[in-house]
Tab-separated table of C-alpha atoms in Angstrom:
chain	number	residue	atom	x	y	z
A	1	UNK	CA	2.951	18.811	7.587
A	2	UNK	CA	4.822	17.526	4.562
A	3	UNK	CA	3.961	13.843	3.245
A	4	UNK	CA	6.211	11.131	2.407
A	5	UNK	CA	8.902	12.149	-0.181
A	6	UNK	CA	10.495	9.671	-2.806
A	7	UNK	CA	13.055	10.583	-5.558
A	8	UNK	CA	13.637	10.231	-7.999
A	9	UNK	CA	10.186	10.230	-9.556
A	10	UNK	CA	11.158	8.515	-12.598
A	11	UNK	CA	14.373	6.238	-13.308
A	12	UNK	CA	15.447	4.460	-16.205
A	13	UNK	CA	18.355	1.488	-15.936
A	14	UNK	CA	19.151	-1.607	-18.282
A	15	UNK	CA	19.756	-4.958	-17.358
A	16	UNK	CA	22.416	-5.460	-14.619
A	17	UNK	CA	23.155	-2.235	-13.569
A	18	UNK	CA	21.884	-1.041	-9.813
A	19	UNK	CA	19.512	1.214	-8.767
A	20	UNK	CA	18.819	3.286	-5.367
A	21	UNK	CA	15.710	5.151	-4.799
A	22	UNK	CA	14.944	6.925	-1.343
A	23	UNK	CA	12.202	7.956	0.682
A	24	UNK	CA	11.648	10.881	3.506
A	25	UNK	CA	9.027	9.736	5.796
A	26	UNK	CA	6.811	12.336	7.390
A	27	UNK	CA	8.867	14.237	10.036
A	28	UNK	CA	8.607	12.008	13.654
A	29	UNK	CA	7.895	8.821	11.802
A	30	UNK	CA	10.008	6.053	12.839
A	31	UNK	CA	8.571	3.107	10.557
A	32	UNK	CA	9.185	3.227	6.859
A	33	UNK	CA	7.943	0.364	4.850
A	34	UNK	CA	9.135	-0.644	0.997
A	35	UNK	CA	6.717	-2.276	-1.285
A	36	UNK	CA	6.928	-2.937	-4.875
A	37	UNK	CA	3.508	-2.487	-7.628
A	38	UNK	CA	3.469	-4.329	-10.945
A	39	UNK	CA	0.366	-5.068	-13.030
A	40	UNK	CA	0.987	-8.764	-12.611
A	41	UNK	CA	1.892	-9.196	-8.733
A	42	UNK	CA	0.032	-6.149	-7.564
A	43	UNK	CA	1.200	-4.497	-4.055
A	44	UNK	CA	3.918	-6.610	-2.660
A	45	UNK	CA	6.068	-5.627	0.522
A	46	UNK	CA	9.544	-5.706	0.904
A	47	UNK	CA	10.809	-4.680	4.109
A	48	UNK	CA	10.342	-2.222	7.024
A	49	UNK	CA	12.518	-0.356	8.799
A	50	UNK	CA	12.338	0.763	12.399
A	51	UNK	CA	15.014	2.580	14.141
A	52	UNK	CA	17.646	2.011	11.289
A	53	UNK	CA	16.968	-2.159	11.854
A	54	UNK	CA	15.351	-4.052	9.253
A	55	UNK	CA	12.235	-5.403	11.282
A	56	UNK	CA	10.058	-7.032	8.574
A	57	UNK	CA	11.142	-8.376	5.102
A	58	UNK	CA	8.991	-9.677	2.292
A	59	UNK	CA	9.663	-12.698	-0.240
A	60	UNK	CA	12.032	-10.702	-2.478
A	61	UNK	CA	15.876	-11.962	-3.499
A	62	UNK	CA	18.653	-10.681	-1.906
A	63	UNK	CA	19.460	-8.284	-4.616
A	64	UNK	CA	17.076	-6.642	-3.055
A	65	UNK	CA	18.012	-4.680	-0.027
A	66	UNK	CA	17.389	-1.278	2.293
A	67	UNK	CA	18.649	0.768	4.739
A	68	UNK	CA	17.315	3.340	7.524
A	69	UNK	CA	19.550	6.286	8.636
A	70	UNK	CA	19.059	7.958	12.131
A	71	UNK	CA	16.544	10.277	11.067
A	72	UNK	CA	14.789	7.763	9.347
A	73	UNK	CA	15.268	8.370	5.970
A	74	UNK	CA	15.380	5.320	4.035
A	75	UNK	CA	16.818	4.072	0.860
A	76	UNK	CA	16.582	0.674	-1.089
A	77	UNK	CA	19.000	-0.523	-3.534
A	78	UNK	CA	18.513	-3.338	-6.175
A	79	UNK	CA	21.322	-4.621	-7.942
A	80	UNK	CA	21.744	-6.801	-10.900
A	81	UNK	CA	18.905	-5.163	-12.257
A	82	UNK	CA	16.099	-7.661	-14.333
A	83	UNK	CA	13.694	-6.934	-17.114
A	84	UNK	CA	11.016	-7.972	-14.200
A	85	UNK	CA	12.006	-5.145	-11.511
A	86	UNK	CA	10.302	-2.770	-13.811
A	87	UNK	CA	7.864	-1.702	-11.155
A	88	UNK	CA	6.429	1.417	-9.060
A	89	UNK	CA	8.272	0.717	-5.515
A	90	UNK	CA	6.492	2.582	-3.121
A	91	UNK	CA	7.780	3.734	0.468
A	92	UNK	CA	5.222	4.119	3.438
A	93	UNK	CA	6.121	5.781	6.826
A	94	UNK	CA	4.494	4.781	9.984
A	95	UNK	CA	4.749	7.143	13.560
A	96	UNK	CA	5.642	3.777	15.507
A	97	UNK	CA	4.761	0.446	13.039
A	98	UNK	CA	5.031	-1.174	16.291
A	99	UNK	CA	1.353	-1.292	16.778
A	100	UNK	CA	0.095	-4.402	14.171
A	101	UNK	CA	-1.457	-2.612	11.352
A	102	UNK	CA	-1.479	0.919	12.087
A	103	UNK	CA	-2.199	3.305	8.878
A	104	UNK	CA	1.046	3.811	6.862
A	105	UNK	CA	1.214	6.944	4.794
A	106	UNK	CA	2.532	6.272	1.194
A	107	UNK	CA	4.638	8.784	-1.067
A	108	UNK	CA	4.082	9.022	-4.502
A	109	UNK	CA	6.469	6.269	-6.036
A	110	UNK	CA	9.343	5.703	-8.129
A	111	UNK	CA	8.354	4.375	-11.042
A	112	UNK	CA	11.718	1.731	-12.695
A	113	UNK	CA	11.834	1.134	-15.945
A	114	UNK	CA	14.450	-1.524	-16.770
A	115	UNK	CA	15.560	-1.970	-20.448
B	1	UNK	CA	1.077	-13.958	-2.607
B	2	UNK	CA	-1.889	-12.180	-2.188
B	3	UNK	CA	-3.818	-11.999	1.137
B	4	UNK	CA	-7.132	-10.113	-0.208
B	5	UNK	CA	-8.884	-9.858	-3.199
B	6	UNK	CA	-11.475	-7.420	-4.321
B	7	UNK	CA	-14.454	-7.820	-6.048
B	8	UNK	CA	-15.683	-6.536	-9.001
B	9	UNK	CA	-11.897	-5.992	-10.570
B	10	UNK	CA	-13.012	-3.270	-12.108
B	11	UNK	CA	-16.472	-0.976	-12.080
B	12	UNK	CA	-18.046	1.788	-14.279
B	13	UNK	CA	-20.959	3.845	-12.410
B	14	UNK	CA	-22.891	7.302	-13.593
B	15	UNK	CA	-22.058	10.018	-11.294
B	16	UNK	CA	-24.218	10.541	-8.442
B	17	UNK	CA	-24.892	6.704	-8.485
B	18	UNK	CA	-23.319	4.687	-5.177
B	19	UNK	CA	-20.182	2.114	-6.064
B	20	UNK	CA	-19.500	-1.083	-3.574
B	21	UNK	CA	-16.454	-2.923	-3.865
B	22	UNK	CA	-15.655	-5.780	-1.758
B	23	UNK	CA	-12.741	-7.861	-0.187
B	24	UNK	CA	-12.130	-11.004	0.873
B	25	UNK	CA	-8.878	-12.290	3.023
B	26	UNK	CA	-7.898	-15.697	4.064
B	27	UNK	CA	-6.282	-15.156	7.794
B	28	UNK	CA	-7.346	-13.853	11.061
B	29	UNK	CA	-6.389	-9.593	10.921
B	30	UNK	CA	-5.605	-7.304	13.884
B	31	UNK	CA	-8.021	-4.593	11.562
B	32	UNK	CA	-8.632	-4.034	7.390
B	33	UNK	CA	-7.897	-0.607	5.645
B	34	UNK	CA	-9.018	0.890	2.265
B	35	UNK	CA	-6.915	2.866	0.149
B	36	UNK	CA	-7.285	4.694	-2.909
B	37	UNK	CA	-4.872	4.917	-5.349
B	38	UNK	CA	-5.629	7.409	-8.999
B	39	UNK	CA	-3.469	6.320	-12.138
B	40	UNK	CA	0.074	5.210	-11.004
B	41	UNK	CA	0.281	7.328	-8.168
B	42	UNK	CA	0.894	6.916	-4.462
B	43	UNK	CA	-1.831	5.271	-1.602
B	44	UNK	CA	-3.823	7.448	-0.232
B	45	UNK	CA	-5.468	6.083	3.205
B	46	UNK	CA	-9.450	6.159	3.079
B	47	UNK	CA	-10.541	4.236	6.701
B	48	UNK	CA	-9.566	1.961	8.982
B	49	UNK	CA	-11.542	-0.506	10.531
B	50	UNK	CA	-10.722	-2.803	13.520
B	51	UNK	CA	-11.665	-6.529	14.348
B	52	UNK	CA	-14.066	-5.696	16.470
B	53	UNK	CA	-16.108	-2.976	14.680
B	54	UNK	CA	-18.512	-3.965	12.118
B	55	UNK	CA	-19.317	-0.840	10.798
B	56	UNK	CA	-17.889	2.673	10.058
B	57	UNK	CA	-18.478	5.610	8.297
B	58	UNK	CA	-15.928	8.350	6.977
B	59	UNK	CA	-17.503	11.187	5.283
B	60	UNK	CA	-19.057	9.891	1.637
B	61	UNK	CA	-17.618	6.145	2.663
B	62	UNK	CA	-19.274	3.136	4.772
B	63	UNK	CA	-17.051	0.197	5.161
B	64	UNK	CA	-18.332	-3.046	7.033
B	65	UNK	CA	-16.205	-5.977	8.195
B	66	UNK	CA	-17.503	-9.513	8.950
B	67	UNK	CA	-14.688	-11.238	10.207
B	68	UNK	CA	-16.529	-14.666	9.952
B	69	UNK	CA	-16.677	-14.544	6.761
B	70	UNK	CA	-13.506	-12.685	6.156
B	71	UNK	CA	-14.888	-10.129	3.986
B	72	UNK	CA	-15.339	-6.440	3.766
B	73	UNK	CA	-16.952	-3.997	2.007
B	74	UNK	CA	-16.173	-0.173	0.853
B	75	UNK	CA	-19.834	1.758	-0.195
B	76	UNK	CA	-18.910	5.194	-1.903
B	77	UNK	CA	-22.091	6.833	-1.903
B	78	UNK	CA	-23.008	9.632	-4.610
B	79	UNK	CA	-20.112	8.844	-6.495
B	80	UNK	CA	-18.494	11.599	-8.382
B	81	UNK	CA	-15.897	11.744	-11.336
B	82	UNK	CA	-12.654	12.555	-9.243
B	83	UNK	CA	-13.735	9.087	-7.200
B	84	UNK	CA	-12.353	7.172	-10.561
B	85	UNK	CA	-9.834	5.604	-8.980
B	86	UNK	CA	-8.375	2.347	-7.897
B	87	UNK	CA	-9.049	0.906	-4.221
B	88	UNK	CA	-7.462	-1.429	-2.332
B	89	UNK	CA	-7.873	-3.414	1.207
B	90	UNK	CA	-4.687	-4.067	3.059
B	91	UNK	CA	-4.634	-6.110	5.987
B	92	UNK	CA	-2.201	-6.636	8.808
B	93	UNK	CA	-1.878	-10.083	10.171
B	94	UNK	CA	-0.891	-10.735	13.849
B	95	UNK	CA	2.629	-11.220	14.369
B	96	UNK	CA	4.022	-10.008	11.612
B	97	UNK	CA	4.394	-6.087	12.570
B	98	UNK	CA	3.381	-3.580	10.098
B	99	UNK	CA	3.972	-5.470	7.061
B	100	UNK	CA	0.591	-4.883	4.858
B	101	UNK	CA	-0.893	-7.246	2.573
B	102	UNK	CA	-2.854	-5.932	-0.004
B	103	UNK	CA	-5.870	-7.159	-2.155
B	104	UNK	CA	-5.977	-7.194	-6.211
B	105	UNK	CA	-7.719	-3.885	-5.765
B	106	UNK	CA	-10.948	-2.602	-8.021
B	107	UNK	CA	-10.345	-0.209	-10.716
B	108	UNK	CA	-13.690	2.629	-10.147
B	109	UNK	CA	-14.348	4.633	-13.297
B	110	UNK	CA	-17.530	7.594	-12.382
B	111	UNK	CA	-18.958	8.835	-15.404
B	112	UNK	CA	-19.693	12.762	-15.422
Protein backbone atom coordinates (compact mmCIF):
# COMPACT_ATOMS: atom_id res chain seq x y z
CA UNK A 1 0.00 0.00 0.00
CA UNK A 2 1.43 3.36 -1.00
CA UNK A 3 2.32 5.75 1.78
CA UNK A 4 1.43 9.38 2.25
CA UNK A 5 2.71 11.51 -0.60
CA UNK A 6 3.35 15.22 -0.59
CA UNK A 7 4.06 17.57 -3.45
CA UNK A 8 6.13 19.45 -4.11
CA UNK A 9 9.05 18.25 -2.00
CA UNK A 10 10.89 21.56 -2.14
CA UNK A 11 9.69 25.06 -2.76
CA UNK A 12 11.27 28.49 -2.80
CA UNK A 13 9.06 31.55 -2.58
CA UNK A 14 9.51 35.23 -1.79
CA UNK A 15 7.82 37.25 0.90
CA UNK A 16 4.28 38.26 0.08
CA UNK A 17 3.64 35.38 -2.28
CA UNK A 18 1.25 32.57 -1.57
CA UNK A 19 1.83 28.84 -1.78
CA UNK A 20 -0.26 25.70 -2.03
CA UNK A 21 0.98 22.34 -0.79
CA UNK A 22 -0.66 19.04 -1.60
CA UNK A 23 -1.03 15.82 0.34
CA UNK A 24 -2.41 12.46 -0.76
CA UNK A 25 -3.21 10.19 2.19
CA UNK A 26 -2.90 6.44 2.37
CA UNK A 27 -5.72 4.79 0.49
CA UNK A 28 -8.71 4.35 2.80
CA UNK A 29 -7.58 7.00 5.26
CA UNK A 30 -10.06 9.80 5.77
CA UNK A 31 -8.24 11.97 8.29
CA UNK A 32 -5.50 14.32 7.13
CA UNK A 33 -3.51 16.52 9.49
CA UNK A 34 -0.90 19.15 8.77
CA UNK A 35 2.09 20.06 10.91
CA UNK A 36 4.76 22.74 10.68
CA UNK A 37 8.27 21.91 11.82
CA UNK A 38 10.86 24.59 12.51
CA UNK A 39 14.09 24.47 14.50
CA UNK A 40 12.79 27.05 16.94
CA UNK A 41 9.22 25.88 17.52
CA UNK A 42 9.51 22.18 16.79
CA UNK A 43 6.53 20.29 15.46
CA UNK A 44 3.30 22.23 15.69
CA UNK A 45 -0.20 21.17 14.71
CA UNK A 46 -1.84 23.27 12.02
CA UNK A 47 -5.19 21.60 11.35
CA UNK A 48 -6.96 18.34 10.72
CA UNK A 49 -9.52 17.50 8.07
CA UNK A 50 -11.95 14.62 8.08
CA UNK A 51 -14.55 13.99 5.40
CA UNK A 52 -13.89 17.38 3.81
CA UNK A 53 -14.48 19.23 7.10
CA UNK A 54 -11.93 20.95 9.26
CA UNK A 55 -12.25 19.24 12.59
CA UNK A 56 -9.37 20.69 14.57
CA UNK A 57 -7.27 23.79 14.24
CA UNK A 58 -4.03 24.77 15.88
CA UNK A 59 -2.90 28.20 16.90
CA UNK A 60 -1.85 29.65 13.58
CA UNK A 61 -2.94 32.88 11.86
CA UNK A 62 -5.65 32.93 9.24
CA UNK A 63 -3.02 33.10 6.51
CA UNK A 64 -2.81 29.35 6.93
CA UNK A 65 -5.77 27.53 5.49
CA UNK A 66 -6.57 24.16 4.07
CA UNK A 67 -9.16 22.03 2.47
CA UNK A 68 -9.91 18.41 1.78
CA UNK A 69 -11.45 16.91 -1.29
CA UNK A 70 -13.92 14.07 -1.61
CA UNK A 71 -11.09 11.64 -2.36
CA UNK A 72 -9.45 12.67 0.97
CA UNK A 73 -6.60 14.47 -0.73
CA UNK A 74 -5.81 17.70 1.04
CA UNK A 75 -4.22 21.00 0.21
CA UNK A 76 -2.74 23.58 2.49
CA UNK A 77 -2.43 27.21 1.48
CA UNK A 78 -0.32 29.94 3.01
CA UNK A 79 -1.00 33.46 1.83
CA UNK A 80 1.19 36.54 2.16
CA UNK A 81 4.28 34.52 3.01
CA UNK A 82 6.62 35.71 5.74
CA UNK A 83 10.23 34.74 6.34
CA UNK A 84 9.13 32.87 9.45
CA UNK A 85 6.99 30.55 7.37
CA UNK A 86 10.14 28.80 6.17
CA UNK A 87 9.71 25.30 7.52
CA UNK A 88 9.16 21.66 6.79
CA UNK A 89 5.43 21.07 6.34
CA UNK A 90 4.35 17.57 7.19
CA UNK A 91 1.12 15.90 6.30
CA UNK A 92 -0.18 12.88 8.19
CA UNK A 93 -3.08 10.57 7.54
CA UNK A 94 -5.11 8.28 9.76
CA UNK A 95 -7.90 5.87 8.99
CA UNK A 96 -10.62 7.46 11.04
CA UNK A 97 -9.03 10.14 13.14
CA UNK A 98 -11.95 9.82 15.49
CA UNK A 99 -10.20 7.62 18.01
CA UNK A 100 -8.13 10.02 20.01
CA UNK A 101 -4.48 9.42 19.41
CA UNK A 102 -4.93 7.02 16.55
CA UNK A 103 -1.60 6.40 14.86
CA UNK A 104 -0.85 8.89 12.13
CA UNK A 105 1.31 8.08 9.15
CA UNK A 106 3.47 10.89 7.90
CA UNK A 107 4.54 11.92 4.44
CA UNK A 108 8.09 12.99 3.57
CA UNK A 109 7.22 16.66 3.92
CA UNK A 110 7.48 19.78 1.80
CA UNK A 111 10.40 22.00 2.61
CA UNK A 112 9.42 25.63 2.05
CA UNK A 113 12.00 28.39 1.95
CA UNK A 114 10.76 31.96 1.97
CA UNK A 115 13.26 34.57 0.77
CA UNK B 1 3.34 25.42 23.11
CA UNK B 2 5.04 22.09 23.42
CA UNK B 3 3.15 19.46 25.35
CA UNK B 4 6.21 17.39 26.02
CA UNK B 5 9.90 17.59 26.41
CA UNK B 6 12.44 14.94 25.60
CA UNK B 7 15.54 14.42 27.59
CA UNK B 8 18.37 14.47 26.71
CA UNK B 9 18.24 16.84 23.75
CA UNK B 10 21.18 15.03 22.20
CA UNK B 11 22.74 11.64 22.79
CA UNK B 12 25.84 10.09 21.26
CA UNK B 13 26.67 6.41 21.81
CA UNK B 14 28.75 3.64 20.31
CA UNK B 15 27.18 0.99 18.13
CA UNK B 16 25.98 -1.92 20.23
CA UNK B 17 25.23 0.19 23.28
CA UNK B 18 21.74 0.90 24.56
CA UNK B 19 20.11 4.29 24.15
CA UNK B 20 17.55 5.64 26.56
CA UNK B 21 15.55 8.78 26.02
CA UNK B 22 12.82 10.23 28.16
CA UNK B 23 9.68 12.21 27.52
CA UNK B 24 7.70 14.26 29.96
CA UNK B 25 4.28 15.71 29.27
CA UNK B 26 1.94 18.08 31.03
CA UNK B 27 -1.65 16.90 30.95
CA UNK B 28 -3.68 13.73 31.02
CA UNK B 29 -3.35 11.69 27.87
CA UNK B 30 -5.11 8.93 26.03
CA UNK B 31 -1.96 7.39 24.71
CA UNK B 32 1.62 8.25 23.89
CA UNK B 33 3.45 7.43 20.70
CA UNK B 34 7.08 7.53 19.68
CA UNK B 35 8.22 8.56 16.24
CA UNK B 36 11.61 8.62 14.52
CA UNK B 37 12.71 11.25 12.04
CA UNK B 38 15.74 10.93 9.85
CA UNK B 39 17.35 14.22 9.00
CA UNK B 40 14.78 16.58 7.50
CA UNK B 41 12.41 13.85 6.45
CA UNK B 42 9.01 12.56 7.49
CA UNK B 43 8.24 10.88 10.77
CA UNK B 44 8.10 7.13 11.10
CA UNK B 45 5.82 5.63 13.71
CA UNK B 46 7.65 3.36 16.14
CA UNK B 47 5.32 2.36 18.93
CA UNK B 48 2.12 3.33 20.73
CA UNK B 49 1.49 2.80 24.42
CA UNK B 50 -1.94 3.35 25.91
CA UNK B 51 -2.53 5.14 29.18
CA UNK B 52 -3.49 1.89 30.91
CA UNK B 53 -0.28 0.16 29.86
CA UNK B 54 3.02 0.40 31.71
CA UNK B 55 5.44 -1.24 29.32
CA UNK B 56 5.50 -2.30 25.71
CA UNK B 57 8.06 -4.01 23.50
CA UNK B 58 8.62 -4.00 19.77
CA UNK B 59 11.77 -5.64 18.48
CA UNK B 60 14.72 -3.74 19.96
CA UNK B 61 12.43 -1.07 21.37
CA UNK B 62 11.06 -0.94 24.87
CA UNK B 63 8.72 1.80 25.97
CA UNK B 64 7.53 2.51 29.47
CA UNK B 65 4.83 4.87 30.62
CA UNK B 66 4.33 6.30 34.10
CA UNK B 67 1.12 8.30 34.10
CA UNK B 68 1.58 9.34 37.73
CA UNK B 69 4.83 11.07 36.80
CA UNK B 70 3.59 12.04 33.34
CA UNK B 71 6.64 10.53 31.74
CA UNK B 72 7.68 7.90 29.25
CA UNK B 73 10.97 6.39 28.23
CA UNK B 74 12.16 4.78 25.01
CA UNK B 75 14.96 2.24 25.20
CA UNK B 76 16.73 1.11 22.04
CA UNK B 77 18.85 -1.93 22.71
CA UNK B 78 21.95 -2.98 20.76
CA UNK B 79 21.92 0.24 18.77
CA UNK B 80 23.02 0.40 15.14
CA UNK B 81 24.33 3.23 13.01
CA UNK B 82 21.00 3.18 11.18
CA UNK B 83 19.27 4.20 14.42
CA UNK B 84 20.85 7.65 14.08
CA UNK B 85 17.87 9.98 13.94
CA UNK B 86 15.72 12.31 16.03
CA UNK B 87 13.14 10.71 18.26
CA UNK B 88 9.91 12.39 19.29
CA UNK B 89 7.16 11.51 21.67
CA UNK B 90 3.65 12.53 20.71
CA UNK B 91 0.59 12.72 22.88
CA UNK B 92 -3.07 13.06 22.08
CA UNK B 93 -5.13 14.81 24.66
CA UNK B 94 -8.62 13.86 25.71
CA UNK B 95 -11.16 15.87 23.84
CA UNK B 96 -8.87 17.12 21.10
CA UNK B 97 -9.56 14.49 18.52
CA UNK B 98 -6.53 13.48 16.54
CA UNK B 99 -4.43 16.54 17.35
CA UNK B 100 -0.95 15.46 18.33
CA UNK B 101 1.37 17.39 20.56
CA UNK B 102 5.01 16.61 19.95
CA UNK B 103 7.91 16.88 22.32
CA UNK B 104 11.10 18.70 21.53
CA UNK B 105 12.90 15.59 20.36
CA UNK B 106 16.11 13.76 21.18
CA UNK B 107 18.83 13.69 18.56
CA UNK B 108 20.53 10.30 18.69
CA UNK B 109 23.88 9.65 17.04
CA UNK B 110 25.15 6.08 16.92
CA UNK B 111 28.85 5.91 16.13
CA UNK B 112 29.93 2.85 14.12
